[in-house]
CSV table of C-alpha atoms and ligand atoms in Angstrom, one decimal:
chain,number,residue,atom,x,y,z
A,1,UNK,CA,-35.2,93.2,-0.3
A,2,UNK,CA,-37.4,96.0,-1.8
A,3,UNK,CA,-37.9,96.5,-5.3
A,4,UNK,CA,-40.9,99.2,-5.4
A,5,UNK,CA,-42.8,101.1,-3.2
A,6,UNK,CA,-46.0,102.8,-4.1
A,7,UNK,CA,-47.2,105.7,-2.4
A,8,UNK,CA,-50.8,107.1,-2.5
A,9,UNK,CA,-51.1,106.9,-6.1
A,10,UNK,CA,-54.0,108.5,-7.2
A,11,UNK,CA,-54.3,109.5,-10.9
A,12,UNK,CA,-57.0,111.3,-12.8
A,13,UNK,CA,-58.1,111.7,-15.7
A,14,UNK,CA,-59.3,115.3,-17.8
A,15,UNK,CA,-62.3,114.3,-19.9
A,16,UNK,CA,-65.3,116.5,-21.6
A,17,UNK,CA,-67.3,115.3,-18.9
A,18,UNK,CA,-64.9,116.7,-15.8
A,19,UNK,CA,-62.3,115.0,-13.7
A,20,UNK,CA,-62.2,110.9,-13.8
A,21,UNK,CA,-60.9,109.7,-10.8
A,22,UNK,CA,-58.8,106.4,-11.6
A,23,UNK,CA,-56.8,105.0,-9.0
A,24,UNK,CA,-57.1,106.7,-5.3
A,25,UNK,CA,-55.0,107.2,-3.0
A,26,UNK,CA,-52.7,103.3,-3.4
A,27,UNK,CA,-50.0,102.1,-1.5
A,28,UNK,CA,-48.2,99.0,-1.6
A,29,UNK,CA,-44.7,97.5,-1.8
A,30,UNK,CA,-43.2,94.4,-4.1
A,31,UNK,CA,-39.4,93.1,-2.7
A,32,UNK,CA,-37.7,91.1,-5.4
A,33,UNK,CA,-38.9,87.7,-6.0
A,34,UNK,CA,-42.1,88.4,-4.6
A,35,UNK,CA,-45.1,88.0,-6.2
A,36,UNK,CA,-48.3,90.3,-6.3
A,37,UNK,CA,-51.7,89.6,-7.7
A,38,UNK,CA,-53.9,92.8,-8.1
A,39,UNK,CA,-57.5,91.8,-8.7
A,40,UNK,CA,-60.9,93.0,-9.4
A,41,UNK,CA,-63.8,93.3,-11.6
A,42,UNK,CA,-63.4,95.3,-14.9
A,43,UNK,CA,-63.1,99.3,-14.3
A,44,UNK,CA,-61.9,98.5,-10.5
A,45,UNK,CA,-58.1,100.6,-12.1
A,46,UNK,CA,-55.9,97.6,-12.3
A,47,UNK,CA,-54.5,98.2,-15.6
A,48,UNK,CA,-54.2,101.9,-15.0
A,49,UNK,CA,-52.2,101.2,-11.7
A,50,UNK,CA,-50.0,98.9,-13.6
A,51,UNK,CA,-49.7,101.4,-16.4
A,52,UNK,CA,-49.0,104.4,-14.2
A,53,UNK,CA,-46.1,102.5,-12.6
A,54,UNK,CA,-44.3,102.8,-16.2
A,55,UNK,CA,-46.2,106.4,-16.8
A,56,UNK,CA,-48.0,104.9,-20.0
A,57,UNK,CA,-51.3,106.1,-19.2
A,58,UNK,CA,-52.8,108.8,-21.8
A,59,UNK,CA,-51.6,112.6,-22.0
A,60,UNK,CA,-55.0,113.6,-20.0
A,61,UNK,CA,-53.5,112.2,-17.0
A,62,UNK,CA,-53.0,113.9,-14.0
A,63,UNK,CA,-51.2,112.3,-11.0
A,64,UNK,CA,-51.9,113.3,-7.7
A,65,UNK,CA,-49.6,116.0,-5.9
A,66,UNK,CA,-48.9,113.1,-3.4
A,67,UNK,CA,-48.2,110.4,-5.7
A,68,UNK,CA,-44.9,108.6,-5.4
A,69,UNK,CA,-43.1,105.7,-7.1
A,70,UNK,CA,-40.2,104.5,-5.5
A,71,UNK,CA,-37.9,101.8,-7.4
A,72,UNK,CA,-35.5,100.4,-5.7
A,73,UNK,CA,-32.5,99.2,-8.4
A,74,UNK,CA,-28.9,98.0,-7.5
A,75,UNK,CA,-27.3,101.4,-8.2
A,76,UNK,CA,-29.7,103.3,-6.4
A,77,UNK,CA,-33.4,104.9,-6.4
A,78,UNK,CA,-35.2,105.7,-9.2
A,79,UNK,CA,-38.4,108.5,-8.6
A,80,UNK,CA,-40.0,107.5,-11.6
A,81,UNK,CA,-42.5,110.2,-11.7
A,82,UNK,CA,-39.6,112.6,-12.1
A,83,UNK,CA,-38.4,110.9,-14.6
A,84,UNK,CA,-39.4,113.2,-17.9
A,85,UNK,CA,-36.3,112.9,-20.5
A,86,UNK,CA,-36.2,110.1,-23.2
A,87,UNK,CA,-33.2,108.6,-21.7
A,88,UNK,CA,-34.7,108.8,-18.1
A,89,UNK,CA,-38.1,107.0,-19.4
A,90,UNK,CA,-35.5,104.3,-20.9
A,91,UNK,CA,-34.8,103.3,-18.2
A,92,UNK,CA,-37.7,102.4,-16.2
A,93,UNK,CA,-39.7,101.5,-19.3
A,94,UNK,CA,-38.3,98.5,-21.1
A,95,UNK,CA,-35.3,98.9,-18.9
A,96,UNK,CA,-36.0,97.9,-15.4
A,97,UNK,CA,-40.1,97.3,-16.1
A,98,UNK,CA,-41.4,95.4,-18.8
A,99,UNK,CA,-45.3,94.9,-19.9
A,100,UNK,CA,-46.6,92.2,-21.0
A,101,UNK,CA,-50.3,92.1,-22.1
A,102,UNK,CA,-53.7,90.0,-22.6
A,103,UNK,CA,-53.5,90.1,-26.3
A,104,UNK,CA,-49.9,89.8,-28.3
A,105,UNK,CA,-51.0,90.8,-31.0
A,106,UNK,CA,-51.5,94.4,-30.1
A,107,UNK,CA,-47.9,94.1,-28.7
A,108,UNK,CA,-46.0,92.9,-32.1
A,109,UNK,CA,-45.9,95.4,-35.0
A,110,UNK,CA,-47.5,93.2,-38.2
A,111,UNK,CA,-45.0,93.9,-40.8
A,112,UNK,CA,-42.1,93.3,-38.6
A,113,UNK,CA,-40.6,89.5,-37.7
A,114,UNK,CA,-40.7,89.0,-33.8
A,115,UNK,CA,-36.7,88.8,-34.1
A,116,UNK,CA,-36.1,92.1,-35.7
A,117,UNK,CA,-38.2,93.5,-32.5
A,118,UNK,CA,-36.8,91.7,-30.1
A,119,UNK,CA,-33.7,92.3,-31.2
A,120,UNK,CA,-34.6,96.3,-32.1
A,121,UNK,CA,-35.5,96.4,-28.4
A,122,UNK,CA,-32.1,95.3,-27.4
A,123,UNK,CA,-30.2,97.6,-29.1
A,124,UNK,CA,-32.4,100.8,-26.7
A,125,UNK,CA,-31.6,98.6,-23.8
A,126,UNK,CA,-28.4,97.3,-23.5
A,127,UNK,CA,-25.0,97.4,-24.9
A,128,UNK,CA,-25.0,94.6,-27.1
A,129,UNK,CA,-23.9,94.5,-30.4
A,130,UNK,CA,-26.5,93.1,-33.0
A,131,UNK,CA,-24.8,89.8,-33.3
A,132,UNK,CA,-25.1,89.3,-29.7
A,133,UNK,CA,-28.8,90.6,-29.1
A,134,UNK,CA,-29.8,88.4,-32.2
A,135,UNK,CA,-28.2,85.3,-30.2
A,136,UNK,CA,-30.0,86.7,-26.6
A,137,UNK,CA,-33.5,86.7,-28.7
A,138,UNK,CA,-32.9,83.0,-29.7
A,139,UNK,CA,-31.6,81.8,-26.6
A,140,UNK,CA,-34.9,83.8,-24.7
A,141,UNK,CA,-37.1,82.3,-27.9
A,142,UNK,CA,-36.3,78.7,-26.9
A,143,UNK,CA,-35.7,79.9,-22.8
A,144,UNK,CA,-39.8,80.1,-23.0
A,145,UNK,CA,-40.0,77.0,-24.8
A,146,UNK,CA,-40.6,77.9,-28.3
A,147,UNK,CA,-39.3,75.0,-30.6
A,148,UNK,CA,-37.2,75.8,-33.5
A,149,UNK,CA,-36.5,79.1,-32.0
A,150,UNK,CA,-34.0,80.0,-34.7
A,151,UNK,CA,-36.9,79.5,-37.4
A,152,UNK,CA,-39.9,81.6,-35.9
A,153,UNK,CA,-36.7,84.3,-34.8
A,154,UNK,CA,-37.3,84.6,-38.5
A,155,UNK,CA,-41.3,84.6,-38.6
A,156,UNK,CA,-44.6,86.9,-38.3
A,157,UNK,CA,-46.8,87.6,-35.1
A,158,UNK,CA,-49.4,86.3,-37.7
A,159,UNK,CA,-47.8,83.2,-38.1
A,160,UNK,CA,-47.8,81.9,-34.6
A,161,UNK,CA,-50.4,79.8,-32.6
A,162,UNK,CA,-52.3,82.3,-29.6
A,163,UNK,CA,-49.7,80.2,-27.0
A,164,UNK,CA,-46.7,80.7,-28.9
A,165,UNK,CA,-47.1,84.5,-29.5
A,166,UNK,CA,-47.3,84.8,-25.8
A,167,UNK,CA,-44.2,82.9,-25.0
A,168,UNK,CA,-42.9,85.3,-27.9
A,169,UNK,CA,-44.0,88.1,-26.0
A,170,UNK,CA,-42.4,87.0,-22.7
A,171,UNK,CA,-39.4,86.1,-24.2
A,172,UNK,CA,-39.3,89.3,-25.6
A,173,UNK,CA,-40.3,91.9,-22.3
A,174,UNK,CA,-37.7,89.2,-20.2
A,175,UNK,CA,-34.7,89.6,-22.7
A,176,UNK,CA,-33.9,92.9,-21.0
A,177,UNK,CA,-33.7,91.1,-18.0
A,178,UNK,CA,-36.1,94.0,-16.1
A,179,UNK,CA,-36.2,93.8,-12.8
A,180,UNK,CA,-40.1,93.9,-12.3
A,181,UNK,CA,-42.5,92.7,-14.6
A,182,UNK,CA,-45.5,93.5,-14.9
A,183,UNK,CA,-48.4,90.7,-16.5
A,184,UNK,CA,-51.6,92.4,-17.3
A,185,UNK,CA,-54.4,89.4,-17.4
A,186,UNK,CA,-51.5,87.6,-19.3
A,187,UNK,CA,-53.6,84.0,-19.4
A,188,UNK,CA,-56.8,85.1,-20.1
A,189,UNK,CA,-57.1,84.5,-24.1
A,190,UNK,CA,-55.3,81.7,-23.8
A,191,UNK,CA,-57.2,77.9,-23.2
A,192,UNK,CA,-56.6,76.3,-20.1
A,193,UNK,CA,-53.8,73.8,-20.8
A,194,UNK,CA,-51.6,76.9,-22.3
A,195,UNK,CA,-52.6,78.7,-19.2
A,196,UNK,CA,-51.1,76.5,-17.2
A,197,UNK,CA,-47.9,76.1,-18.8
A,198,UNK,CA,-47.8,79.9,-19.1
A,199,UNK,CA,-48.1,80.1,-15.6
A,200,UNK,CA,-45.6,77.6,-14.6
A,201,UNK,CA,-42.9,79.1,-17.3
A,202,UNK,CA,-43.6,82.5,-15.3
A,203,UNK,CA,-43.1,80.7,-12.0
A,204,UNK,CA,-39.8,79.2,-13.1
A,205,UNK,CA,-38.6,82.8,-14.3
A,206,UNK,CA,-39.3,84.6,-11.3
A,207,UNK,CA,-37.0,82.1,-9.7
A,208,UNK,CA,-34.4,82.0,-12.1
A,209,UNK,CA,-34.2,85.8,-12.5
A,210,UNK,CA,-35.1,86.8,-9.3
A,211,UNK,CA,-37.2,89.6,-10.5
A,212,UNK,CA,-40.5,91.1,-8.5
A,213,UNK,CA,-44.0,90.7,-10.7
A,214,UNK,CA,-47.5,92.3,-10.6
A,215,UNK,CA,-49.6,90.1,-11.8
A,216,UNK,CA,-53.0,91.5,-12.8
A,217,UNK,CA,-56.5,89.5,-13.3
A,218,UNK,CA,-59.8,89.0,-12.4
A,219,UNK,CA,-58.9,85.0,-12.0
A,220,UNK,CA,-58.5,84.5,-8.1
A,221,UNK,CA,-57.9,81.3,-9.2
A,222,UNK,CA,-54.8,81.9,-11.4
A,223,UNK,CA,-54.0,84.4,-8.3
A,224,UNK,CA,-54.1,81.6,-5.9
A,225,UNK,CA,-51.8,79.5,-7.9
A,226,UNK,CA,-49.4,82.3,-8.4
A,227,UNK,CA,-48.5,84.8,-6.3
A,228,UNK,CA,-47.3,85.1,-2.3
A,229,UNK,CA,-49.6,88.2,-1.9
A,230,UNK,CA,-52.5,89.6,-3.1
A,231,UNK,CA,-54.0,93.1,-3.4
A,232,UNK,CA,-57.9,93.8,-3.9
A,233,UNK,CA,-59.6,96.8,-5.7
A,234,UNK,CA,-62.6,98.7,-5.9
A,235,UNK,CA,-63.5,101.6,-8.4
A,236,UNK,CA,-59.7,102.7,-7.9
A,237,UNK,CA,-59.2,101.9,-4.3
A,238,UNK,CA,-57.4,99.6,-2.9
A,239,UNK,CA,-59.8,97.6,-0.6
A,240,UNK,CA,-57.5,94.8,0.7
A,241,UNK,CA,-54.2,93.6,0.9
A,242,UNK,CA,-52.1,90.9,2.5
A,243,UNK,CA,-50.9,87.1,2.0
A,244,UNK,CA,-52.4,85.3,-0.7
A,245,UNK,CA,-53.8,82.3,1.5
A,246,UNK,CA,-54.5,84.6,4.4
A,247,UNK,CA,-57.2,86.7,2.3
A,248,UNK,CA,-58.7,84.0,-0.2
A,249,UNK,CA,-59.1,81.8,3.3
A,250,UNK,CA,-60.0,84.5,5.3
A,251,UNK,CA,-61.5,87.5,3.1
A,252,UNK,CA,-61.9,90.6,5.6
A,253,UNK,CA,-63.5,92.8,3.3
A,254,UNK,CA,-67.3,92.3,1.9
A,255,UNK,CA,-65.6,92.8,-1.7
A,256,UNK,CA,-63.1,90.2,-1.3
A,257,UNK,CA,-65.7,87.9,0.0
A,258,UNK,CA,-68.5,88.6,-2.7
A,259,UNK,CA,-65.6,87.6,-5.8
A,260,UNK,CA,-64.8,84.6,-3.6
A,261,UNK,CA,-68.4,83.4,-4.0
A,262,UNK,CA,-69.0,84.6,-7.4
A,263,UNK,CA,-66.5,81.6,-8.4
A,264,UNK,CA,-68.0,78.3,-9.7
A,265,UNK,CA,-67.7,75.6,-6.9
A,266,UNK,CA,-66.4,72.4,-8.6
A,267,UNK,CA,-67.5,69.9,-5.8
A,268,UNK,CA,-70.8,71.3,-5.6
A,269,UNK,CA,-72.0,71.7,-9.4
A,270,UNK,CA,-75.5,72.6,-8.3
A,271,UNK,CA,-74.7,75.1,-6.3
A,272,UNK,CA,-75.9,78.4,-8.0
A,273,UNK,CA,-73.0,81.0,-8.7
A,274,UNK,CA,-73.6,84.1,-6.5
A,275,UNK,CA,-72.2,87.1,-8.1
A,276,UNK,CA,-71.5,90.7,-6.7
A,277,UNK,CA,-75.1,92.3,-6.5
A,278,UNK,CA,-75.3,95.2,-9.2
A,279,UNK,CA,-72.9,96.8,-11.3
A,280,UNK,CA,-69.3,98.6,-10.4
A,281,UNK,CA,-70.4,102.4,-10.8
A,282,UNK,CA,-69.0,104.6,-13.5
A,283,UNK,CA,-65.7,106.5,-12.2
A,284,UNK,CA,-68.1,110.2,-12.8
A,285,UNK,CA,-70.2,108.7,-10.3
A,286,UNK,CA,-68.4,107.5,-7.6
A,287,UNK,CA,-70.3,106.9,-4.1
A,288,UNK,CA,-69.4,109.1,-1.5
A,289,UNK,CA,-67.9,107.4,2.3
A,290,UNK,CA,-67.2,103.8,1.2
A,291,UNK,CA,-67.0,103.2,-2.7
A,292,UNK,CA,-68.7,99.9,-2.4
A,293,UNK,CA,-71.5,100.8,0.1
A,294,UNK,CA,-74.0,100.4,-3.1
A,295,UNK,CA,-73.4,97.0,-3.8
A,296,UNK,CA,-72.5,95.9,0.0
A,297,UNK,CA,-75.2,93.8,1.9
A,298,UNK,CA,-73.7,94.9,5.3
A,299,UNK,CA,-73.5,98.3,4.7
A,300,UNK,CA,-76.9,99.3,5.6
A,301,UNK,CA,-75.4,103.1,7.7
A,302,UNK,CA,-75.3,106.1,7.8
A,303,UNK,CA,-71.0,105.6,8.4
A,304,UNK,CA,-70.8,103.7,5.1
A,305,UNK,CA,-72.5,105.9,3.3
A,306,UNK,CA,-70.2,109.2,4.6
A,307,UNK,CA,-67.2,108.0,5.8
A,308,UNK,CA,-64.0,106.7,3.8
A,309,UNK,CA,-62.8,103.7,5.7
A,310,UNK,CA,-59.2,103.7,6.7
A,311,UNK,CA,-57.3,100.3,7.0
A,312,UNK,CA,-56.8,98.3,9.8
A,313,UNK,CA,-55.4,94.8,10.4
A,314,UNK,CA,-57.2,91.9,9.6
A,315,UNK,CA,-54.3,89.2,10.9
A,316,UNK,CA,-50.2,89.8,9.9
A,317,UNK,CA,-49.6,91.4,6.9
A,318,UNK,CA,-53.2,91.6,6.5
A,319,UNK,CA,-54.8,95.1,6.3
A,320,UNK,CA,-58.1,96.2,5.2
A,321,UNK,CA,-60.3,98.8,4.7
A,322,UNK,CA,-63.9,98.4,5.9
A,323,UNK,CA,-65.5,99.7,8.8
A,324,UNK,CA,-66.3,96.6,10.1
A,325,UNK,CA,-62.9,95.2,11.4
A,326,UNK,CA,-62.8,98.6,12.8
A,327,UNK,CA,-65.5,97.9,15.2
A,328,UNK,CA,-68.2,100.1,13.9
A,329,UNK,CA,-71.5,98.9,13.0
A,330,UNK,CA,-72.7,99.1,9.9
A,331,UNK,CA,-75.8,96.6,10.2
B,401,SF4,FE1,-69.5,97.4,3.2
B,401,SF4,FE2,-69.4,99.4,4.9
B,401,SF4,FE3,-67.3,97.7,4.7
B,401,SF4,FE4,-67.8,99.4,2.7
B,401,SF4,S1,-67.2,99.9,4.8
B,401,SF4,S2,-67.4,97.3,2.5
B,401,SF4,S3,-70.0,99.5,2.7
B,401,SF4,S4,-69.4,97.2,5.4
């Protein structure tokens, strides 16, 4: 069942130096349940995607005429672009979408205790009286596995180990019980073993609460382990999109490929790591035709370097856009 659809999002940016193009021209879908990994080197426009779905991004931003962001809730459609009154924005952000975000820190105010904001975020969200959204918090405290969850209710961001604050943080964007969430390089600060439980707690929550979630990293390993479908991008475009095993097994798109080998190999240790050739341009200076054409090996025509490539199917579910699966020759 469909819980958002996306429709050529493209946002912008009004700067000193002229227009910044962020995200162009996106579409994709999320049912409930499902989830999406959006991936990509730093500056390809994940976060801004993800932050544009709850309209977070800056006052300088300009959204496409276009631009549409469909989600689907139980009592009906919500067009949240169109959404402009406080109590409109209530109810896509913290209501039906929740953030949660590489650092906690940044996400807990420092002189308040993590209960007072959970519950503080309660009382915007639902009806519950104080009593009962102070009970929610510990019961969603000790749901993501925090021990004593009545004590560190009581405690400081501060006072908490990096793992713990992010369970905190969970805890806290899932207590509204939002339908999508949204997990922006949510593993990255923490080491390896917290990682994983991280990702497993996440695993168990999209099950139990049968919500959708957009996962966003540059990790196509954390991607592989997590999510049923996968979405590439490129400078702001989306550059491929399908099944999770069909595009890491089968990457259509030089991009795709290029991250793929950039990843350490761990039963061949000598192999030397390959990464993308050159740098991601800066958004004043995007490439004309296809944004990646200056860091592509294949691209090496005149088509590449002129013309946008539309999408085409690379296998079911599996679309992307290159000129190459379309036939034309760019070597
Ligand atoms: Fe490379 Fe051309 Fe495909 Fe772009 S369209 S990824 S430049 S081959």
């Amino acid at each position: 069942m469909s819980l958002l659809t996306v429709e050529n999002l493209t946002l912008q940016f009004r700067t000193d130096e002229g227009l910044i193009t962020a995200v162009d021209d996106i579409s994709f879908t999320l049912d409930r349940g499902e989830v999406m990994g959006l991936v990509g080197e730093s500056g390809s426009g994940k976060s801004v995607t993800a932050k544009a779905l709850m309209m977070l991004n800056a006052g300088n931003a300009i959204y496409g005429p276009e631009s549409r962001i469909t989600l689907h809730l139980e009592d009906g459609d919500v067009d949240v672009l169109a959404c402009k009154r406080p109590r409109e924005m209530r109810v896509v952000r913290g209501g039906a979408i929740s953030m949660i975000f590489q650092e906690p820190m940044a996400s807990f105010a420092p002189a308040m205790t993590i209960g007072s904001q959970m519950v503080e975020q309660l009382l915007i969200h639902t009806d519950l009286s104080r009593a009962q959204a102070k009970a929610l918090s510990v019961e969603m405290l000790d749901r993501v596995g925090i021990s004593d969850a009545s004590a560190r209710f009581n405690q400081y961001a501060f006072e908490l180990s990096g793992g713990m604050r992010q369970r905190a943080m969970i805890a806290m964007a899932l207590s509204t019980k939002p339908r999508l969430l949204i997990a922006d390089e949510p593993t990255t600060a923490l080491d390896v073993t917290i990682q994983a439980q991280v990702i497993q707690l996440m695993q168990e929550l999209v099950k139990d609460f049968g919500m959708g979630i957009i996962f966003i990293t540059h990790d196509l390993g954390v991607v592989a382990q997590t999510a049923d479908k996968v979405a590439v991008m490129y400078l702001g475009r989306m550059v491929e999109k399908g099944p999770v095993r069909a595009v890491l097994r089968g990457p259509a798109h030089p991009y795709t490929q290029g991250l793929i080998d950039a990843l350490p190999k761990l039963d061949d240790l000598d192999a030397p790591l390959r990464p993308v050739p050159g740098d991601i341009p800066s958004p004043l200076e995007r490439p004309s035709g296809c944004v990646f054409h200056t860091r592509c090996a294949r691209a090496l025509v005149d088509t590449c370097r002129t013309a946008v490539p539309q999408w085409s199917n690379a296998g079911p579910d599996h679309r992307v856009a290159c000129h190459l699966n379309t036939g034309e020759t760019c070597a």
